[in-house]
XYZ file of C-alpha atoms in Angstrom:
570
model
C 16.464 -3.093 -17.697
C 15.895 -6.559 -18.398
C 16.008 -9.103 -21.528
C 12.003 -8.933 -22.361
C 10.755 -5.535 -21.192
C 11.961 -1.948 -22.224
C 10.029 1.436 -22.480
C 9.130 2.268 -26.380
C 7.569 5.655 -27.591
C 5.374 2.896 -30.156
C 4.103 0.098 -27.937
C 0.789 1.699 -27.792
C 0.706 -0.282 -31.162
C 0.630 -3.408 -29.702
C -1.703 -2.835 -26.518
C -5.388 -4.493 -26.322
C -7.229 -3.697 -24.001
C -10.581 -5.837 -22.845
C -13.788 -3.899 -22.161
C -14.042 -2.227 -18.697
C -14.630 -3.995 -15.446
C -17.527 -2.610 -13.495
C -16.703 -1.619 -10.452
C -18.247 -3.775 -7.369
C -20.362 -0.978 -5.138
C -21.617 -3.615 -2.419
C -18.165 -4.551 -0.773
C -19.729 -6.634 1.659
C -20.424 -9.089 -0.803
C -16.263 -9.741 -1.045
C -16.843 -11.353 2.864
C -14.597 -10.923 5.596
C -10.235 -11.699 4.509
C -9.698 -15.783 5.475
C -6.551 -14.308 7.207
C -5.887 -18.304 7.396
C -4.303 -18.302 3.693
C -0.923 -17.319 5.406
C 1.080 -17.977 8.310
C 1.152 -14.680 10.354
C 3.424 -15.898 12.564
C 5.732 -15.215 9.677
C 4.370 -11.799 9.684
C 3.643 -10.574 13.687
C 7.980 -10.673 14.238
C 8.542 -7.541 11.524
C 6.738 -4.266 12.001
C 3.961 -2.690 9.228
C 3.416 0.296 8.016
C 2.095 1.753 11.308
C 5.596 0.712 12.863
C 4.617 -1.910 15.110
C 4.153 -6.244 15.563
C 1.370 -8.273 16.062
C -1.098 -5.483 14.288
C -3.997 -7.294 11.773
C -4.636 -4.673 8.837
C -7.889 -3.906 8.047
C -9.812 -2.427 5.359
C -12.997 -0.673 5.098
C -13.305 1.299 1.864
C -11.819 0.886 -1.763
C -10.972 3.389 -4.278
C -10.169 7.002 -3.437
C -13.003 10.166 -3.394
C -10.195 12.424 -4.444
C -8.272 12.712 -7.882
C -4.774 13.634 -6.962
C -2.709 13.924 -9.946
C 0.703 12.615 -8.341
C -1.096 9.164 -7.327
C -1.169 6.014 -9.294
C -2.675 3.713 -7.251
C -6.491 4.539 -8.153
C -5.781 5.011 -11.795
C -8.754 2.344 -12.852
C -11.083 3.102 -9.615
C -13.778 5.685 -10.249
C -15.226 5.759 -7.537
C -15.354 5.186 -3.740
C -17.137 2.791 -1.668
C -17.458 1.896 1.836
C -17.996 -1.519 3.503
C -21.039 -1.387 5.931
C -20.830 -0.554 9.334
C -22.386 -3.843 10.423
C -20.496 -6.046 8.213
C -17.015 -3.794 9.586
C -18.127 -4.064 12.980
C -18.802 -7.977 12.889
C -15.232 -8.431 11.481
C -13.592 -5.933 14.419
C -15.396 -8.621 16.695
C -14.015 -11.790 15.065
C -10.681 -10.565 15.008
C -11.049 -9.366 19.062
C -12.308 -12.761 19.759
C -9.282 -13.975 18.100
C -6.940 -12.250 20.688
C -6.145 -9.356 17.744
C -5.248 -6.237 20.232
C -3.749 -3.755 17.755
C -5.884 -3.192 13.954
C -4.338 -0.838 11.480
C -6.801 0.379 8.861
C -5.182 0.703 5.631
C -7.664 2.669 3.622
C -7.473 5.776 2.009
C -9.523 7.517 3.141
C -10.943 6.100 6.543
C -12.613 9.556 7.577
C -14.045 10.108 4.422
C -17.741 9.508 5.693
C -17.755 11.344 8.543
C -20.844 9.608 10.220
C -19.897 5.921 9.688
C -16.336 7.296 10.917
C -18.069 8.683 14.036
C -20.083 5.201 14.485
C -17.141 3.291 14.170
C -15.323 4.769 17.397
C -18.807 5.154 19.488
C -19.291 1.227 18.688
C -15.701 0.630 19.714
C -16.250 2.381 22.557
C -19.926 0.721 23.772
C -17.898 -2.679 23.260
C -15.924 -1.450 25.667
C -12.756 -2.617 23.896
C -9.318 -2.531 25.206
C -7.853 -2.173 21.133
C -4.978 0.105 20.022
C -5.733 1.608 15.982
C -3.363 2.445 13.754
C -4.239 5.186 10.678
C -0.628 4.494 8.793
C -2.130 5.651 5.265
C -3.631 8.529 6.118
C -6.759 10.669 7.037
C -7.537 13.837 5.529
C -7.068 16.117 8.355
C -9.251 18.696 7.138
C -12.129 16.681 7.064
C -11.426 16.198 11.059
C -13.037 18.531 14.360
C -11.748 18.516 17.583
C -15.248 16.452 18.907
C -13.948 13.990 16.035
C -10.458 13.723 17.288
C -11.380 13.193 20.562
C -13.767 10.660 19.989
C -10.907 8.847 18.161
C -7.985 9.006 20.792
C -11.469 7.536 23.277
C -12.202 4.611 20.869
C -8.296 3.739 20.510
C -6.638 5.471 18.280
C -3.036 5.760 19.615
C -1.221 6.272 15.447
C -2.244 8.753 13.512
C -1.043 9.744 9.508
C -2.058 12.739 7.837
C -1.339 13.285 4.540
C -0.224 17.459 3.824
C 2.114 17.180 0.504
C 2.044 20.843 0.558
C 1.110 23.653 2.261
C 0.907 26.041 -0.154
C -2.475 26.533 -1.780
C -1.689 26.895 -5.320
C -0.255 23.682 -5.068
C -2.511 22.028 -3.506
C -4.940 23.101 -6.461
C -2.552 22.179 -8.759
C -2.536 18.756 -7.541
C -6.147 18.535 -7.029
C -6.039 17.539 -3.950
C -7.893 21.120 -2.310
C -7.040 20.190 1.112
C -7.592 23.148 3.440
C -3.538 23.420 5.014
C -5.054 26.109 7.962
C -7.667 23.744 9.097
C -5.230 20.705 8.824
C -2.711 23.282 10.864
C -5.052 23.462 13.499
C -5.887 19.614 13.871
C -2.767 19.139 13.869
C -1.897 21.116 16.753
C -4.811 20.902 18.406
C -3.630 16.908 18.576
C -0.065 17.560 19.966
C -1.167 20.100 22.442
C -3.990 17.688 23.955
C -3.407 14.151 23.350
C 0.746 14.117 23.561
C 0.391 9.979 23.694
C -0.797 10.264 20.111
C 2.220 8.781 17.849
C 1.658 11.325 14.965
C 2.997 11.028 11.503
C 2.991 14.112 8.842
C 3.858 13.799 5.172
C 4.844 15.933 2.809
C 6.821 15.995 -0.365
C 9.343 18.373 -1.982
C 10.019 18.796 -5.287
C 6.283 19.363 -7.531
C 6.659 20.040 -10.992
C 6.291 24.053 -11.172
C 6.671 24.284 -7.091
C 9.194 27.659 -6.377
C 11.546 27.532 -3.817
C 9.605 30.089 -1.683
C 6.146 27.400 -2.057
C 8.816 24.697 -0.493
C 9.812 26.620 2.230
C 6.173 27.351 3.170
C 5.904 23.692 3.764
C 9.204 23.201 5.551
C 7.985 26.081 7.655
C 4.426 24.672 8.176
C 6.249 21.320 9.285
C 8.451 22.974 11.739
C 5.724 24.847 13.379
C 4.715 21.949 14.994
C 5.518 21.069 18.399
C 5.544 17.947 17.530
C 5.335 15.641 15.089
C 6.515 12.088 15.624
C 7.342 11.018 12.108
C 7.574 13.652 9.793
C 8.332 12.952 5.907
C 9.270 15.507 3.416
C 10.055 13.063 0.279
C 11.730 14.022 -2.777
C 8.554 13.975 -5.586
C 8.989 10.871 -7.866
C 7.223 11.363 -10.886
C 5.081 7.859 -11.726
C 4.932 6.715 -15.670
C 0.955 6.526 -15.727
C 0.040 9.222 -13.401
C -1.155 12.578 -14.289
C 1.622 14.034 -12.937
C 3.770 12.489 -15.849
C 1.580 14.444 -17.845
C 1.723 17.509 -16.088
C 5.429 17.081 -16.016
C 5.418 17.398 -19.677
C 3.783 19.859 -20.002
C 5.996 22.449 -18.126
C 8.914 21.139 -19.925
C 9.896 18.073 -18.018
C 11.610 16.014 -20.626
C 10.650 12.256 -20.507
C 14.266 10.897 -20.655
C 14.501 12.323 -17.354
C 11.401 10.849 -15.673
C 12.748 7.251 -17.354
C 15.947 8.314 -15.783
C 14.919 8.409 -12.318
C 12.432 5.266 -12.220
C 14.525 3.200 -10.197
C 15.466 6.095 -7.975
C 14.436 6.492 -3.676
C 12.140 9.045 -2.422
C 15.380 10.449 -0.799
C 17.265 10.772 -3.841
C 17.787 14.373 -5.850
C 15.905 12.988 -9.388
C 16.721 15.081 -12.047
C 12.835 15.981 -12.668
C 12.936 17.556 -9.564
C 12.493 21.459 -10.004
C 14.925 23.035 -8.210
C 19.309 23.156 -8.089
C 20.328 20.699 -6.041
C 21.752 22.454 -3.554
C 18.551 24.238 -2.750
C 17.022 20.897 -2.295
C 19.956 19.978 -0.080
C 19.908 22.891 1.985
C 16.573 22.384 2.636
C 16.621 18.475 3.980
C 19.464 19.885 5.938
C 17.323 22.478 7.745
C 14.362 19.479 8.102
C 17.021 17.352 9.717
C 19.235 19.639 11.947
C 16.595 22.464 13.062
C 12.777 19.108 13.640
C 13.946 15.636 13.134
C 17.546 16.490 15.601
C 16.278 18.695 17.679
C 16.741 17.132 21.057
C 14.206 18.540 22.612
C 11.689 16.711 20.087
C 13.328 13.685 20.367
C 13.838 13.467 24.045
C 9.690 14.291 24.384
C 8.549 11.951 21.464
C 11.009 9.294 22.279
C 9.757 8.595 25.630
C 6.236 8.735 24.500
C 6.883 6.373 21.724
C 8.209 3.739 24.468
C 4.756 4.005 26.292
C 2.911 2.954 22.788
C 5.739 0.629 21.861
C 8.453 -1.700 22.047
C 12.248 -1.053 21.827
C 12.080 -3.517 19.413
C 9.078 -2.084 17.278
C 11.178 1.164 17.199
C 14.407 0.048 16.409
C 12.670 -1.494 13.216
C 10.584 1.972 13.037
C 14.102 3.851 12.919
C 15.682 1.590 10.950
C 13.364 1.829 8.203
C 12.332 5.794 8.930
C 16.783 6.913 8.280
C 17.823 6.066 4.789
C 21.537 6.347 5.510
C 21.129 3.248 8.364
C 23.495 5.135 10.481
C 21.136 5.696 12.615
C 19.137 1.683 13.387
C 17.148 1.924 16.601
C 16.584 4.103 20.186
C 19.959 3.416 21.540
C 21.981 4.822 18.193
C 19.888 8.342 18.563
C 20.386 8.623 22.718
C 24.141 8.139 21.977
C 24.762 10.371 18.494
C 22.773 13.109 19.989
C 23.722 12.769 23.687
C 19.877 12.760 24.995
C 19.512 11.888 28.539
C 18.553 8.344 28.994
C 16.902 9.067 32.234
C 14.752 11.485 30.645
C 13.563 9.213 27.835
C 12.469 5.505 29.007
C 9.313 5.356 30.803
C 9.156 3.764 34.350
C 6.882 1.331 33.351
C 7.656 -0.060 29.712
C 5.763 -1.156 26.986
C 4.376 -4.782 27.619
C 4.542 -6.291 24.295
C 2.526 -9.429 25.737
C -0.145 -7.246 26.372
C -1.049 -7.048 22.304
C 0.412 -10.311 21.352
C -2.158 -12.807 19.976
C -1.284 -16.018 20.389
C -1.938 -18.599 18.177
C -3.549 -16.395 15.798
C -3.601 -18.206 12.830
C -4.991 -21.230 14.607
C -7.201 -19.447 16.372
C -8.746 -17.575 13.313
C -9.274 -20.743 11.561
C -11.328 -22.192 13.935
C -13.206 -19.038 14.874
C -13.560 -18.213 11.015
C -15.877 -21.129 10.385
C -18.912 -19.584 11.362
C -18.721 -17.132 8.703
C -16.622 -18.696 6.290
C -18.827 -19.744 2.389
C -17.870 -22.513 0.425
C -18.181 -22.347 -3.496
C -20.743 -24.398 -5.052
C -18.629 -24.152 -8.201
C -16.870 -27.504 -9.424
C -14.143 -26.359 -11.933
C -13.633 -29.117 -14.860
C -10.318 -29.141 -14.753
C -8.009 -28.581 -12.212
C -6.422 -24.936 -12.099
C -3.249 -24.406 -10.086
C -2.891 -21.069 -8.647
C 0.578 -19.741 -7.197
C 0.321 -16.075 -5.907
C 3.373 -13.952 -5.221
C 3.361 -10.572 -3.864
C 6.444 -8.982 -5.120
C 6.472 -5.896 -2.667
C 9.554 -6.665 -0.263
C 13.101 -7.285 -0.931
C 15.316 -10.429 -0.273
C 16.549 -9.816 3.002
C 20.533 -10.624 1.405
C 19.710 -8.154 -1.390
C 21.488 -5.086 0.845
C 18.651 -3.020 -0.510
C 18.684 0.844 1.746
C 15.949 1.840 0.500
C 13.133 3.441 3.250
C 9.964 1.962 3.951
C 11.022 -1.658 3.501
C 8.230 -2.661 6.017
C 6.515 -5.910 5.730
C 3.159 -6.386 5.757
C 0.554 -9.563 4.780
C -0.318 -9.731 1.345
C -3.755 -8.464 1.588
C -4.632 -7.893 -1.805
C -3.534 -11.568 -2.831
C -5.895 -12.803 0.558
C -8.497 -11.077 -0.731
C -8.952 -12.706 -3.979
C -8.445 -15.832 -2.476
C -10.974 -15.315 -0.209
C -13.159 -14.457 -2.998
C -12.814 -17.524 -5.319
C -12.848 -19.446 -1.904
C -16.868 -18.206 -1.888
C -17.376 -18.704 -5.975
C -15.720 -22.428 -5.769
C -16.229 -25.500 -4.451
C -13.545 -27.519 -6.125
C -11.134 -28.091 -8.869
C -8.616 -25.125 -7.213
C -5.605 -25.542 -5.011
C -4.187 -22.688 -4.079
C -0.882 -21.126 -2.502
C 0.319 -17.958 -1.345
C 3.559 -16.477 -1.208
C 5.537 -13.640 -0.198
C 8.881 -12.016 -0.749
C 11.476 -12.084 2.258
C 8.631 -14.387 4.173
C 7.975 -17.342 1.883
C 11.049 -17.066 -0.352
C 14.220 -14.974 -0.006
C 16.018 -15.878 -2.765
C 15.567 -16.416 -6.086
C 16.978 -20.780 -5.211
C 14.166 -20.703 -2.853
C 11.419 -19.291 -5.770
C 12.349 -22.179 -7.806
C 12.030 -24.477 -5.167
C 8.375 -23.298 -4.623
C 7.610 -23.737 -7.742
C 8.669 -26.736 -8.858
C 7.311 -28.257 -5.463
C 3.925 -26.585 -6.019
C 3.660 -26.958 -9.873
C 1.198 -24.293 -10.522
C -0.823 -24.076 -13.792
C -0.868 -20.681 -13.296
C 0.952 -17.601 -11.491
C -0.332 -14.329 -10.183
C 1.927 -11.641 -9.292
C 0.915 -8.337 -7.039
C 3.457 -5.502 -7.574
C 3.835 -2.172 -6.598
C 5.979 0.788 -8.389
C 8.616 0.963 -6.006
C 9.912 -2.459 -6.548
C 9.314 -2.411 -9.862
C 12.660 -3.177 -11.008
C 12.527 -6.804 -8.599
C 8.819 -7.328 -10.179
C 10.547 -7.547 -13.361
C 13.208 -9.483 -12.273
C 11.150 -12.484 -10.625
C 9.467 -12.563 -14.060
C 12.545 -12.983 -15.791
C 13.734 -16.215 -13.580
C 10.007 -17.399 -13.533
C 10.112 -17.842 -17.436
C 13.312 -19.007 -17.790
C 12.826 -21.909 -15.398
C 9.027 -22.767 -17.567
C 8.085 -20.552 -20.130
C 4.819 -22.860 -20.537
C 3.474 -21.351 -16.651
C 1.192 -17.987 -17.553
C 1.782 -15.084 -15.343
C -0.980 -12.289 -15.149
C 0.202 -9.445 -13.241
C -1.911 -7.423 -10.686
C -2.032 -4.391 -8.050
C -0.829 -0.793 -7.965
C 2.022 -1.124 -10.403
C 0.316 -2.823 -13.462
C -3.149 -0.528 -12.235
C -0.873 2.538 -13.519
C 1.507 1.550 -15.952
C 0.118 -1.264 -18.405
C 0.881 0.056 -21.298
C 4.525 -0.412 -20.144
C 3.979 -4.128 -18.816
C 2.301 -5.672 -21.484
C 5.794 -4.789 -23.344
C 7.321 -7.319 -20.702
C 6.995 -10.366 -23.310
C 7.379 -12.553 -19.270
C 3.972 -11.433 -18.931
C 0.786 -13.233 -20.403
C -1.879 -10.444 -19.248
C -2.375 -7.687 -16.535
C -5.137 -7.268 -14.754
C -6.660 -3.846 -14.856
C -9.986 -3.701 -13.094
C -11.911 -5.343 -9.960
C -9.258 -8.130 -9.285
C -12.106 -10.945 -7.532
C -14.051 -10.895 -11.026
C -11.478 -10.541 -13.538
C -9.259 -13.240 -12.028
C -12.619 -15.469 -10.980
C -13.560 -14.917 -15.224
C -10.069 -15.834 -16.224
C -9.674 -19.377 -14.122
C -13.181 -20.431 -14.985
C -11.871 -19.980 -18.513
C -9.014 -21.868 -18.047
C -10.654 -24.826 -16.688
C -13.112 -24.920 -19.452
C -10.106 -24.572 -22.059
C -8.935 -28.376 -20.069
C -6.056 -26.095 -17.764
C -4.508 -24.847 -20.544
C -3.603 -20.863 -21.509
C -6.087 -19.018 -23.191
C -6.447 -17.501 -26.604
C -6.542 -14.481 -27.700
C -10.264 -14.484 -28.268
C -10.986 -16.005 -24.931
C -9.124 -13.510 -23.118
C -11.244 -10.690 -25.433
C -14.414 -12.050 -23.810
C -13.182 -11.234 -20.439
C -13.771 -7.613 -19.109
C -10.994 -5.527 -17.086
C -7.497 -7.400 -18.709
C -4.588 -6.096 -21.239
C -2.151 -7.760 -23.152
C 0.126 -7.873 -25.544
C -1.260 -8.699 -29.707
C 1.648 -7.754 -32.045
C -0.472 -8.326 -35.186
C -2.312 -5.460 -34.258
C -1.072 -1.868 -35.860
C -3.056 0.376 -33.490
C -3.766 1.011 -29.576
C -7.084 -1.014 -29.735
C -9.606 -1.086 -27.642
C -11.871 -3.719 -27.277
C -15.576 -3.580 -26.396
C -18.791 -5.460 -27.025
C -20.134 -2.354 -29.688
C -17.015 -3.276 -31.837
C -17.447 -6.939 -32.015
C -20.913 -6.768 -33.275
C -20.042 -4.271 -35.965
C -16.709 -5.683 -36.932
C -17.190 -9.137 -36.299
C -13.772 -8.472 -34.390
C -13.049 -10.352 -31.330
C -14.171 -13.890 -29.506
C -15.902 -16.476 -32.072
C -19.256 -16.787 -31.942
């Protein structure tokens, strides 16, 4: 907990919100990411969320078709929307022209539309394209056929991720998420049995509100039956403030000092919301462990087929970030804990990592990028500043255990700078920044800062660091309190009626990022680079912040103003 922001049963009281942000249908119009905003040589030497170096994420869709109650990501997003074929396939080329040999797509859900999913891989395939893809966010595995699947290991696809949660069916209505677990079972196994080169991932979670202990054993058993799965997850449920699940949590008798309680906890942690004794939960991550992830005969098969699709390297950072505990940190630390046979497990040829390494990316890209890139015809009036940080990875001296500490380009912060790129022609400078990559300490923030001089800071944040979100606010403030900050991305999406009671904060963006942020800078350079009032920041759709004159949760919208005379003057 920090000086300026605390949880409070009454800060509804203080909450305005600005009228919704209508959401953009025609995502071509956002043009392709200037991947040029950042250095990825900073990036290519760590490993993504697929588990590998020298990938370029991609990303095709927004939103989310399906309403799952335990998600807060697509809180705001109503709908879902799909980038064109054509303008997805131009951008596949520019990036293979570039020397890009590996693409992750990091949508949820790519397979979705299963005819533009099908053209994708057939156009990959006509181009004749020697590409490895990477699905590390998921499919829906239901939604795939075997013709599907094995027009998708043809086009490429060597990493797979399919989302399960659970197998049981009443949960999976009680979660909303209907997925058919039989017809996942047999994709799944259809996959292993046929295409053994596939580097398959599985996740599940343990711990629902009202799940039984027989409902969690179905999906331990479902996982085990599985011969086999490369990375299989069965996380510990942490219950989101903002998600329906926090509601649903409530309702079966979940108290709420006990989902505060375990905010800050890991996904391998017991939290005390978590349904069942905690030696159940115990003995069942013991049985996951000893009887899939140790079996030796799973590792010795997967391991050696992971070393044809990567690098020792790649999995050493895999492992490292896959065990909690860090006993275990690469290939070598399993063969000699579990006594594999060496022999048995590396390949006689090995994986080439010069064979996907693009070099010179970034200068290659920029160059390249010109054909397609749109200047603004936009000339601010006064100069605006902008400083984006993406507050999603810890300091590297922090000691933080925590899984899934991967590192990946800050793609939401590229797109909107690709975005006001296209609206403006001049009058912004901008700059961004990442965690671990641009700054690794909080000496090093300050640095930036003070070097840069912004006139205004925007910070992306997700839940699980929401705790080092805070924290950066806290130094960013003390060092000028006269720099706004307007927060951004999955963590503010969810939970802004707890943010805007972080008095670091000047706003949080709640709706279609390009176009709020776009509304709020023009603003600001009108208003001669200064902060914005109250009533200017009214006028602007998709934003919420903090008024404490007000008495009521209030919500602002154009119907109000004209019958109240509330809100911007004039």
């Amino acid at each position: 907990m920090h000086g300026n922001y605390g949880r409070s049963a009454s800060h509804p009281q203080y909450l305005v919100l600005t009228p919704e942000r209508i959401q953009e249908r025609n995502l071509d119009t956002f043009g392709f990411l200037n991947r040029s905003l950042i250095d990825y040589e900073k990036y290519h030497q760590y490993v993504g969320h697929a588990g590998v170096q020298y990938s370029i994420a991609v990303q095709a869709t927004r939103g989310c078709p399906y309403r799952c109650f335990y998600c807060d990501i697509y809180k705001t997003t109503k709908h879902h929307f799909r980038r064109s074929d054509e303008h997805l396939f131009v951008e596949i080329d520019l990036l293979y022209e570039c020397g890009v040999r590996r693409i992750e797509f990091i949508d949820d859900i790519f397979n979705v539309n299963t005819k533009g999913f099908r053209r994708f891989f057939e156009y990959v395939i006509a181009r004749e394209y020697d590409i490895q893809f990477f699905f590390p966010t998921g499919l829906k595995g239901d939604l795939l056929d075997f013709e599907l699947i094995d027009l998708m290991v043809a086009g490429g696809a060597v990493g797979i991720n399919l989302s399960l949660e659970h197998a049981s069916p009443r949960m999976q209505t009680v979660m909303r998420k209907g997925l058919d677990v039989d017809k996942l079972h047999e994709n799944l196994q259809y996959i292993t049995a046929n295409y053994p080169q596939v580097i398959l991932t599985l996740n599940a979670m343990h711990g629902f509100p009202s799940e039984t202990e027989g409902e969690a054993r179905e999906t331990l058993e479902y996982i085990k039956s599985i011969k086999w799965i490369d990375f299989p997850y069965l996380h510990n449920v942490r219950i989101f403030p903002g998600t329906e699940i926090e509601h649903f949590a409530l309702e079966v008798g979940i108290p709420q000092e006990l989902i505060d309680a375990s905010q800050d906890m890991s996904y391998h942690e017991h939290s005390p919301t978590l349904p069942f004794r905690e030696e159940f939960t115990n003995e069942v991550k013991a049985d996951f462990l000893k009887n899939y992830v140790f079996d030796k005969n799973r590792l010795t098969e997967r391991l050696r087929r992971q070393l044809e699709v990567f690098s020792e390297e790649e999995l050493n950072q895999k492992y490292n970030a896959y065990f909690p505990n860090k006993r275990i940190r690469g290939v070598k630390d399993i063969i000699d804990i579990f006594g594999l046979n060496k022999k048995a497990i590396y390949p006689e040829t090995a994986f080439d990592i010069n064979s996907v390494m693009p070099k010179n990316f970034t200068e290659i890209f920029t160059e390249t990028y010109q054909r397609y890139k749109e200047v603004g015809i936009l000339n601010l009036k006064t100069e605006v500043r902008l400083l984006f940080l993406d507050a999603s990875t810890y300091f590297e001296s922090s000691g933080n255990l925590r899984e899934y500490n991967v590192l990946e380009p800050p793609l939401g912060l590229m797109a909107l700078g690709t975005y006001l790129e296209r609206r403006i022609g001049s009058g912004l400078t901008l700059k961004l920044c990442k965690s671990k990559i641009d700054f690794n300490s909080f000496d090093e923030l300050r640095n930036l800062v003070s070097t840069f001089k912004p006139t205004l800071i925007g910070i992306r944040a997700m839940t699980f660091y929401k705790a080092f979100f805070h924290e950066i606010c806290d130094h960013l403030k003390a060092w000028d309190p006269n720099i706004p900050i307007i927060a951004g991305g999955p963590y503010p999406t969810a939970s802004y009626p707890d943010l805007v009671m972080d008095r670091n904060l000047d706003v949080v963006c709640v709706g279609e990022g390009e176009t709020t942020l776009f509304d709020v800078i023009l603003a600001m350079a009108d208003n001669d680079g200064q902060w914005l009032s109250k009533d200017q920041l009214l006028s602007i759709p998709g934003l919420a912040f903090y008024d404490e004159q007000i008495q009521t949760l209030r919500i602002y919208n154009p119907e109000d103003w004209k019958k109240t005379g509330a809100g911007p003057a004039g």
